Short mmCIF file of C-alpha atoms in Angstrom, two decimals:
data_model
loop_
_atom_site.label_atom_id
_atom_site.label_comp_id
_atom_site.label_asym_id
_atom_site.label_seq_id
_atom_site.Cartn_x
_atom_site.Cartn_y
_atom_site.Cartn_z
CA LEU A 1 -65.79 21.58 53.32
CA PRO A 2 -62.08 20.91 54.04
CA LEU A 3 -60.92 21.98 57.49
CA PRO A 4 -57.49 22.63 58.99
CA ALA A 5 -55.73 19.47 60.11
CA GLY A 6 -56.21 20.19 63.82
CA LEU A 7 -60.01 19.97 63.56
CA ALA A 8 -60.45 17.46 60.73
CA MET A 9 -60.90 14.47 63.08
CA ALA A 10 -63.62 16.11 65.12
CA ALA A 11 -65.41 17.39 62.03
CA GLU A 12 -65.51 13.97 60.35
CA GLY A 13 -67.28 12.51 63.37
CA GLU A 14 -65.18 9.46 64.20
CA GLY A 15 -66.96 9.02 67.52
CA PRO A 16 -69.94 10.55 69.29
CA VAL A 17 -69.05 14.20 69.79
CA LYS A 18 -71.23 16.50 71.88
CA GLN A 19 -70.71 20.24 71.81
CA SER A 20 -72.68 23.10 73.25
CA ASP A 21 -74.12 25.96 71.19
CA GLU A 22 -71.38 28.20 72.54
CA ALA A 23 -68.66 25.84 71.30
CA ALA A 24 -70.31 25.61 67.92
CA GLN A 25 -70.50 29.39 67.68
CA ASP A 26 -66.81 29.68 68.62
CA ARG A 27 -65.99 27.16 65.94
CA THR A 28 -67.65 29.20 63.24
CA VAL A 29 -65.75 32.41 64.04
CA ARG A 30 -62.33 30.98 64.92
CA ARG A 31 -59.47 32.50 62.92
CA VAL A 32 -57.63 30.22 60.50
CA ASP A 33 -54.08 31.34 59.80
CA PRO A 34 -53.47 31.42 56.03
CA LEU A 35 -50.00 29.91 56.54
CA VAL A 36 -51.70 26.73 57.81
CA LEU A 37 -53.94 26.62 54.75
CA LEU A 38 -50.99 27.14 52.39
CA ARG A 39 -49.01 24.37 54.10
CA GLU A 40 -51.92 21.92 53.87
CA CYS A 41 -52.40 22.65 50.17
CA THR A 42 -48.66 22.18 49.55
CA ILE A 43 -48.49 18.86 51.40
CA ALA A 44 -51.64 17.58 49.69
CA GLY A 45 -50.32 18.64 46.29
CA LYS A 46 -53.27 20.94 45.62
CA LYS A 47 -52.78 23.79 43.21
CA VAL A 48 -53.01 27.28 44.66
CA ARG A 49 -54.50 29.74 42.19
CA TYR A 50 -53.87 33.49 42.26
CA ALA A 51 -56.28 35.86 40.56
CA ASP A 52 -57.48 39.41 41.27
CA ASP A 53 -55.29 39.72 44.41
CA TYR A 54 -56.85 36.60 45.98
CA LEU A 55 -55.34 33.20 46.68
CA SER A 56 -57.53 30.11 46.38
CA LEU A 57 -56.39 27.99 49.31
CA ASP A 58 -58.57 24.92 49.00
CA ALA A 59 -62.07 26.10 50.05
CA TYR A 60 -60.92 29.55 51.17
CA GLN A 61 -60.42 32.79 49.23
CA VAL A 62 -57.64 34.74 51.01
CA HIS A 63 -56.49 38.23 50.08
CA LYS A 64 -52.77 38.47 49.31
CA GLU A 65 -52.23 41.20 51.97
CA THR A 66 -53.66 39.06 54.79
CA LYS A 67 -51.08 38.70 57.55
CA CYS A 68 -49.85 35.24 58.53
CA ALA A 69 -47.96 33.88 61.54
CA PHE A 70 -44.48 34.26 60.01
CA ARG A 71 -42.05 37.15 60.39
CA MET A 72 -38.39 37.37 59.48
CA SER A 73 -37.34 38.80 62.87
CA PRO A 74 -39.08 39.71 66.14
CA SER A 75 -38.62 43.42 65.37
CA GLU A 76 -40.34 43.18 61.96
CA PRO A 77 -44.08 42.95 61.30
CA PHE A 78 -45.82 39.76 60.24
CA LEU A 79 -45.54 38.95 56.54
CA ASP A 80 -48.50 38.86 54.22
CA ILE A 81 -49.47 35.45 52.85
CA GLY A 82 -49.05 36.70 49.27
CA SER A 83 -45.31 37.26 49.74
CA VAL A 84 -44.88 33.78 51.26
CA TRP A 85 -46.83 32.16 48.42
CA TYR A 86 -44.93 34.07 45.71
CA MET A 87 -41.56 33.11 47.21
CA PHE A 88 -42.49 29.41 47.42
CA HIS A 89 -44.09 29.49 43.96
CA GLU A 90 -40.93 30.90 42.31
CA ILE A 91 -38.45 28.77 44.32
CA SER A 92 -40.34 25.50 43.67
CA LYS A 93 -40.29 26.02 39.90
CA ASP A 94 -36.67 27.32 39.86
CA GLY A 95 -37.90 30.74 38.75
CA LYS A 96 -36.17 34.08 39.03
CA TYR A 97 -36.74 35.27 42.59
CA THR A 98 -34.95 38.53 43.42
CA LYS A 99 -35.74 41.78 45.21
CA GLU A 100 -36.55 43.41 41.90
CA THR A 101 -39.00 40.75 40.74
CA ALA A 102 -40.73 40.58 44.14
CA LYS A 103 -41.06 44.36 44.34
CA LYS A 104 -42.36 44.53 40.77
CA ARG A 105 -45.10 42.04 41.66
CA GLY A 106 -45.99 43.95 44.84
CA PHE A 107 -44.63 41.41 47.33
CA THR A 108 -42.09 41.54 50.14
CA TYR A 109 -38.73 39.87 49.43
CA ILE A 110 -37.77 37.00 51.77
CA GLY A 111 -34.01 36.58 52.17
CA VAL A 112 -32.01 33.38 51.82
CA THR A 113 -31.50 33.04 55.57
CA SER A 114 -35.24 32.91 56.21
CA ARG A 115 -36.76 31.15 53.23
CA GLY A 116 -34.88 27.84 53.53
CA ASP A 117 -36.54 26.76 56.78
CA LEU A 118 -39.83 28.29 55.69
CA CYS A 119 -39.88 26.18 52.51
CA ASP A 120 -39.14 23.06 54.58
CA TYR A 121 -42.09 23.93 56.82
CA LEU A 122 -44.45 24.44 53.88
CA THR A 123 -43.49 21.12 52.31
CA GLY A 124 -43.96 19.28 55.61
CA ALA A 125 -40.28 18.45 56.07
CA LYS A 126 -40.26 20.33 59.39
CA PRO A 127 -43.08 20.78 61.93
CA SER A 128 -42.12 24.43 62.46
CA CYS A 129 -39.44 26.95 61.59
CA PRO A 130 -37.80 30.07 63.08
CA GLY A 131 -39.99 33.11 62.61
CA ILE A 132 -43.35 31.40 63.17
CA VAL A 133 -45.26 32.67 66.21
CA GLN A 134 -47.19 29.68 67.55
CA GLU A 135 -49.79 31.76 69.35
CA VAL A 136 -50.77 33.41 66.06
CA LEU A 137 -50.50 30.15 64.12
CA GLU A 138 -52.84 28.41 66.58
CA SER A 139 -55.26 31.39 66.53
CA ARG A 140 -54.77 32.29 70.19
CA LYS A 141 -53.65 35.76 69.09
CA ARG A 142 -54.01 37.95 66.03
CA PRO A 143 -51.41 40.16 64.28
CA ARG A 144 -51.51 43.77 65.41
CA GLU A 145 -52.21 45.06 61.88
CA GLU A 146 -55.26 42.81 61.66
CA THR A 147 -56.68 43.86 65.01
CA LYS A 148 -56.38 47.54 64.05
CA GLY A 149 -58.08 46.95 60.71
CA LYS A 150 -55.07 47.93 58.61
CA THR A 151 -55.00 44.63 56.70
CA PRO A 152 -57.68 42.20 55.49
CA LEU A 153 -59.03 39.74 58.02
CA ALA A 154 -57.84 36.17 57.98
CA PRO A 155 -60.44 33.55 56.98
CA ARG A 156 -62.71 32.13 59.62
CA LEU A 157 -63.26 28.43 60.11
CA LYS A 158 -66.23 27.25 58.10
CA LYS A 159 -69.04 25.31 59.73
CA ALA A 160 -68.33 21.62 59.62
CA PRO A 161 -71.02 19.18 58.47
CA GLY A 162 -71.90 16.25 60.68
CA PRO A 163 -72.03 16.48 64.47
CA ILE A 164 -72.64 20.27 64.64
CA ALA A 165 -76.20 21.32 63.95
CA VAL A 166 -76.48 24.39 61.77
CA GLU A 167 -79.60 26.51 61.85
CA GLN A 168 -80.99 27.42 58.45
CA ASP A 169 -83.46 29.95 57.31
CA ALA A 170 -86.84 28.47 56.47
CA SER A 171 -86.80 30.19 53.09
CA ALA A 172 -83.32 28.87 52.18
CA PRO A 173 -83.16 25.67 50.13
CA SER A 174 -82.20 22.70 52.27
CA ALA A 175 -79.14 20.62 51.39
CA PRO A 176 -79.79 17.10 50.14
CA SER A 177 -79.82 14.46 52.83
CA SER A 178 -77.23 12.38 50.96
CA SER A 179 -74.49 15.02 51.25
CA ARG A 180 -71.23 13.77 52.67
CA PRO A 181 -68.20 15.65 54.09
CA GLY A 182 -66.17 17.12 51.26
CA GLU A 183 -69.05 17.48 48.80
CA LEU A 184 -70.15 20.86 47.46
CA CYS A 185 -73.70 22.04 47.72
CA TYR A 186 -75.45 24.67 45.60
CA GLU A 187 -74.77 27.43 48.16
CA ASP A 188 -71.04 26.69 48.09
CA VAL A 189 -70.99 27.03 44.31
CA LEU A 190 -72.76 30.39 44.50
CA GLN A 191 -70.17 31.65 47.01
CA ARG A 192 -67.22 30.67 44.83
CA VAL A 193 -68.45 31.59 41.38
CA ARG A 194 -67.27 34.91 39.90
CA PRO A 195 -68.93 36.72 37.01
CA VAL A 196 -67.02 36.53 33.75
CA LYS A 197 -67.11 39.44 31.30
CA GLU A 198 -65.48 40.15 28.01
CA LEU A 199 -62.57 42.58 28.01
CA ASP A 200 -64.39 45.14 25.88
CA VAL A 201 -67.35 45.07 28.31
CA ILE A 202 -65.11 45.60 31.35
CA ALA A 203 -63.18 48.41 29.65
CA ARG A 204 -66.41 50.31 29.01
CA ILE A 205 -67.43 50.42 32.67
CA PRO A 206 -66.53 53.95 33.89
CA GLY A 207 -64.40 54.10 37.01
CA ARG A 208 -63.59 50.39 36.97
CA ALA A 209 -60.01 49.13 36.78
CA VAL A 210 -59.36 46.40 34.21
CA PRO A 211 -57.85 43.30 35.88
CA ASN A 212 -54.33 42.51 34.63
CA ALA A 213 -54.39 45.59 32.40
CA ASP A 214 -50.58 45.93 32.49
CA LEU A 215 -50.13 42.33 31.33
CA ILE A 216 -52.69 42.76 28.54
CA LEU A 217 -51.00 45.94 27.30
CA LYS A 218 -47.58 44.26 27.44
CA ILE A 219 -48.78 41.34 25.31
CA ALA A 220 -50.39 43.74 22.84
CA ARG A 221 -47.20 45.80 22.64
CA GLU A 222 -45.11 42.69 21.91
CA GLU A 223 -47.50 41.64 19.16
CA VAL A 224 -47.33 45.09 17.54
CA ASP A 225 -43.52 45.24 17.73
CA ASN A 226 -42.97 41.70 16.46
CA TRP A 227 -45.69 41.34 13.84
CA HIS A 228 -43.12 41.32 11.02
CA ARG A 229 -40.92 38.65 12.55
CA GLU A 230 -41.22 35.07 11.47
CA PRO A 231 -42.41 32.66 14.15
CA LYS A 232 -39.77 30.48 15.72
CA PRO A 233 -39.57 27.09 14.02
CA ALA A 234 -41.05 24.24 15.99
CA LEU A 235 -38.66 21.74 17.48
CA GLU A 236 -38.22 18.56 15.53
CA ALA A 237 -39.76 15.45 17.00
CA GLY A 238 -37.36 13.74 19.36
CA LYS A 239 -34.94 16.68 19.43
CA VAL A 240 -33.68 17.44 22.94
CA VAL A 241 -33.01 21.04 23.97
CA VAL A 242 -29.62 21.18 25.70
CA PRO A 243 -28.97 24.21 27.95
CA LEU A 244 -25.64 25.98 27.84
CA TRP A 245 -24.41 24.38 31.06
CA GLY A 246 -24.93 20.97 29.41
CA GLU A 247 -22.62 21.97 26.54
CA LEU A 248 -20.02 23.23 29.00
CA GLU A 249 -20.15 20.00 31.01
CA GLU A 250 -19.53 18.02 27.83
CA MET A 251 -16.46 20.19 27.08
CA LEU A 252 -15.16 19.70 30.62
CA SER A 253 -15.62 15.93 30.40
CA LYS A 254 -13.33 15.89 27.36
CA ASP A 255 -10.85 18.45 28.72
CA PRO A 256 -10.89 19.37 32.45
CA GLU A 257 -8.82 22.49 31.65
CA ALA A 258 -11.53 23.90 29.34
CA LEU A 259 -13.10 26.17 31.94
CA PRO A 260 -15.97 28.53 31.05
CA ILE A 261 -14.70 32.04 30.25
CA ILE A 262 -15.88 35.49 31.34
CA LEU A 263 -14.40 38.35 29.31
CA VAL A 264 -13.74 41.78 30.86
CA PRO A 265 -12.57 44.98 29.12
CA CYS A 266 -8.85 45.53 28.70
CA ASN A 267 -9.22 49.09 29.96
CA LYS A 268 -7.63 50.48 33.10
CA SER A 269 -10.39 53.11 33.36
CA ALA A 270 -13.26 50.62 33.20
CA PRO A 271 -15.23 50.15 36.46
CA VAL A 272 -14.54 46.40 36.31
CA ASN A 273 -11.36 45.06 34.71
CA ILE A 274 -8.87 42.25 35.26
CA LEU A 275 -7.39 44.05 38.30
CA ASN A 276 -10.55 43.99 40.42
CA ALA A 277 -12.89 41.48 38.72
CA GLN A 278 -11.81 38.48 40.78
CA ARG A 279 -12.35 40.22 44.12
CA LEU A 280 -15.74 41.59 43.05
CA LEU A 281 -17.15 38.43 41.48
CA GLN A 282 -15.78 36.07 44.14
CA ASP A 283 -15.85 37.98 47.44
CA GLY A 284 -18.28 40.81 46.76
CA ARG A 285 -15.61 43.43 47.53
CA TYR A 286 -14.70 46.29 45.22
CA HIS A 287 -11.74 48.62 44.87
CA ARG A 288 -10.52 50.95 42.18
CA PRO A 289 -7.05 50.32 40.82
CA ASP A 290 -4.64 52.67 42.54
CA GLU A 291 -2.32 55.07 40.73
CA THR A 292 0.53 52.56 40.51
CA GLU A 293 -1.66 49.79 39.10
CA SER A 294 -3.14 52.17 36.52
CA LEU A 295 0.28 53.51 35.53
CA TYR A 296 1.76 50.06 35.07
CA PHE A 297 -1.46 48.43 33.89
CA GLU A 298 0.13 46.30 31.18
CA SER A 299 2.76 44.88 33.52
CA GLU A 300 0.68 44.67 36.72
CA ARG A 301 -2.33 42.84 35.29
CA THR A 302 -2.46 39.05 35.19
CA GLU A 303 -3.26 37.07 32.08
CA SER A 304 -6.27 35.41 33.72
CA ALA A 305 -7.99 34.85 37.07
CA GLU A 306 -10.37 32.21 38.38
CA VAL A 307 -13.64 32.63 40.27
CA ALA A 308 -15.97 29.91 41.58
CA ARG A 309 -19.75 29.90 41.99
CA THR A 310 -22.29 27.23 42.95
CA MET A 311 -25.00 26.78 40.31
CA ASN A 312 -27.57 24.00 40.03
CA GLY A 313 -25.97 22.21 42.97
CA LYS A 314 -22.51 22.18 41.37
CA ILE A 315 -19.43 24.34 41.89
CA TRP A 316 -18.46 25.98 38.59
CA THR A 317 -15.03 27.52 38.11
CA PHE A 318 -14.83 30.36 35.59
CA GLN A 319 -11.77 31.85 33.95
CA VAL A 320 -11.71 35.66 33.78
CA ARG A 321 -9.73 37.09 30.84
CA ASP A 322 -9.40 40.49 29.19
CA SER A 323 -7.79 39.43 25.91
CA VAL A 324 -8.96 37.10 23.12
CA LYS A 325 -5.59 36.98 21.40
CA GLY A 326 -4.98 33.49 20.07
CA PHE A 327 -8.57 32.36 20.71
CA THR A 328 -9.58 29.29 18.73
CA LYS A 329 -13.11 28.29 17.75
CA ARG A 330 -13.22 25.99 20.76
CA ASP A 331 -12.20 28.85 23.07
CA TRP A 332 -15.01 31.06 21.75
CA HIS A 333 -17.51 28.31 22.51
CA ARG A 334 -16.36 28.41 26.15
CA VAL A 335 -17.21 32.12 26.54
CA VAL A 336 -20.30 32.48 28.74
CA ALA A 337 -20.46 36.21 29.51
CA VAL A 338 -18.78 39.47 28.56
CA ILE A 339 -18.51 42.52 30.80
CA THR A 340 -18.47 45.63 28.63
CA ASP A 341 -17.43 49.20 29.37
CA GLY A 342 -19.56 50.60 26.55
CA TYR A 343 -16.77 51.04 23.96
CA GLU A 344 -17.08 49.03 20.77
CA TRP A 345 -13.31 48.83 20.30
CA GLN A 346 -13.40 46.18 23.01
CA PHE A 347 -14.98 43.84 20.45
CA LYS A 348 -12.57 44.58 17.58
CA GLY A 349 -11.74 41.41 15.68
CA TRP A 350 -14.40 39.28 17.38
CA PRO A 351 -16.04 36.72 15.02
CA PHE A 352 -19.50 38.27 14.78
CA ALA A 353 -21.36 40.11 12.05
CA SER A 354 -22.91 42.63 14.47
CA ILE A 355 -23.22 43.61 18.13
CA VAL A 356 -26.67 42.01 18.13
CA ASP A 357 -25.18 38.61 17.22
CA LEU A 358 -22.52 39.08 19.91
CA PHE A 359 -24.97 39.57 22.77
CA THR A 360 -27.22 36.82 21.42
CA THR A 361 -24.38 34.32 21.67
CA MET A 362 -23.09 35.35 25.11
CA LYS A 363 -24.49 37.19 28.10
CA GLY A 364 -23.67 40.90 28.16
CA VAL A 365 -23.33 42.84 31.42
CA TYR A 366 -22.65 46.55 31.91
CA PHE A 367 -21.61 47.83 35.35
CA GLN A 368 -22.80 51.42 35.78
CA SER A 369 -20.61 53.42 38.15
CA VAL A 370 -22.27 55.98 40.44
CA ASP A 371 -19.21 57.98 41.46
CA LYS A 372 -18.15 59.63 38.21
CA ASN A 373 -19.32 59.47 34.62
CA SER A 374 -22.42 57.78 35.97
CA ASN A 375 -24.62 58.79 33.06
CA LEU A 376 -25.57 55.84 30.90
CA PRO A 377 -24.51 55.93 27.23
CA THR A 378 -27.56 55.93 24.99
CA HIS A 379 -26.22 53.17 22.75
CA VAL A 380 -25.78 50.82 25.73
CA GLU A 381 -29.51 51.04 26.40
CA LYS A 382 -30.08 49.63 22.92
CA TRP A 383 -27.75 46.70 23.51
CA ALA A 384 -29.13 43.43 24.86
CA VAL A 385 -27.10 43.72 28.07
CA SER A 386 -28.04 43.67 31.73
CA ILE A 387 -27.26 47.03 33.37
CA LEU A 388 -26.14 46.62 36.99
CA LYS A 389 -25.79 49.76 39.08
CA MET A 390 -22.82 49.78 41.41
CA ALA A 391 -22.66 51.36 44.84
CA PRO A 392 -20.29 54.09 46.06
CA VAL A 393 -16.92 52.65 47.04
CA GLN A 394 -17.39 53.53 50.72
CA PHE A 395 -20.48 51.30 50.91
CA GLN A 396 -18.64 48.00 50.59
CA HIS A 397 -21.51 46.01 52.10
CA ARG A 398 -23.61 46.69 49.01
CA PHE A 399 -21.25 45.07 46.56
CA GLY A 400 -22.27 41.62 47.74
CA ALA A 401 -25.69 42.29 46.23
CA VAL A 402 -24.04 43.52 43.01
CA ARG A 403 -22.06 40.28 42.80
CA ASP A 404 -25.19 38.17 43.39
CA ALA A 405 -27.10 40.11 40.73
CA PHE A 406 -24.34 39.39 38.22
CA TRP A 407 -24.42 35.65 38.92
CA VAL A 408 -28.21 35.56 38.71
CA GLU A 409 -27.95 36.90 35.16
CA VAL A 410 -25.19 34.45 34.22
CA GLU A 411 -27.00 31.49 35.76
CA GLY A 412 -30.20 32.36 33.90
CA PHE A 413 -28.26 32.49 30.63
CA MET A 414 -26.58 29.14 31.33
CA ASN A 415 -29.95 27.52 32.02
CA SER A 416 -31.18 28.52 28.56
CA GLN A 417 -30.27 27.14 25.16
CA ARG A 418 -27.52 29.13 23.49
CA ARG A 419 -28.19 30.55 20.03
CA LYS A 420 -24.79 30.55 18.34
CA LYS A 421 -24.28 33.50 15.98
CA PHE A 422 -20.55 33.10 15.31
CA ASP A 423 -19.42 34.26 11.86
CA GLY A 424 -16.14 32.92 10.54
CA ASN A 425 -16.12 35.20 7.50
CA ARG A 426 -16.76 38.57 9.14
CA LYS A 427 -15.35 40.33 12.18
CA LEU A 428 -16.42 43.35 14.19
CA ASP A 429 -14.69 46.60 13.24
CA GLY A 430 -14.60 48.49 16.53
CA GLY A 431 -13.49 51.73 14.90
CA LYS A 432 -14.25 55.31 15.87
CA GLN A 433 -17.39 55.81 17.88
CA ILE A 434 -19.34 58.90 18.90
CA ILE A 435 -20.74 58.36 22.38
CA THR A 436 -23.82 60.25 23.56
CA MET A 437 -24.60 60.12 27.25
CA LYS A 438 -28.14 59.84 28.48
CA LYS A 439 -29.31 63.10 30.05
CA PRO A 440 -30.04 62.88 33.79
CA ILE A 441 -33.59 63.33 35.01
CA LEU A 442 -33.81 66.40 37.23
#
């Protein structure tokens, strides 16, 4: 069976190796840190499978809550191997890795300052990284949670074939004499195999939880809700799907002044408007317009502002505007996102047949204030917008996370193919609207 790199040479028997029974016994019970196993699988390009809370790290089955030798700071506990694997899995495939997604999956979020060096270590680019405790990594010590029995035990080094003699029970079937290191015997297959049952059989076992029940119910719900919708047409042969950022780059190559546009409400009472959008989206700082700015809103506000953000390894400059007066068809194609305050009059005269077509064509974001009028309008919940909760004004350090959450949504939309629902014959009305606020949960 595969062994950690530190013992592979001795196990393969390059030269005559003599060990005592005590050394052989120590070898069979020695702790193997799961971080070492994950790194070896990553370097070797072996796929790590995750099923039923267990990670398949080569020949080892490791529980996701098993502690490894990495911690984000000396004052924090050791991280579980599941959180490290999930972070690397999402980062390597350019997936959506945020605090919300990690928490939803039951893993601990690893911040930007820690995961860069950790990813380099897992890929073999660096021999170590800050946060790794060598004594735990080399199995000279164990994490405190593991010694107290609060977390699952780390795997133990399997017995190596070759120079170490292994005593077998007389009744147990003997392995074939032609077995070589790396081959699987019948006993190994029996240890790894798991019984497979049909879903209806598992569901009828009283007191047993159905694996992945939430995912199964979600798929069933989507099928029930969308049974009447026509399937999406298959892509034509040879047709290339171009993401939104590819369309924007083509516009910029023809006209460097054609910057992507983010629209904000032209409303002095909106949580985010032209007076504070640049500071929030660029610096992660937030302030409410003062009394003078609100009183002279029309004269104090600028026509546009610019914010910059690095996406896909490139610095993108966006133009923030609160008016679409004089917009041409080309200008509408440059609009990437719209920040809404919940009032439909903001969209009056926009070239769309409905609100649904509007938020299909561009990314919608609603900033929910927590200081006053914090209740969410019921109609906003029905819109295809991302609802971002803001922090109280006195907690300025939290607005950096609000800014990052906004750009995560925009970047995800830019990485997808835009479905254009512009309508040159019809325009949104934006007339009178009765707003019903969502009742708070007591």
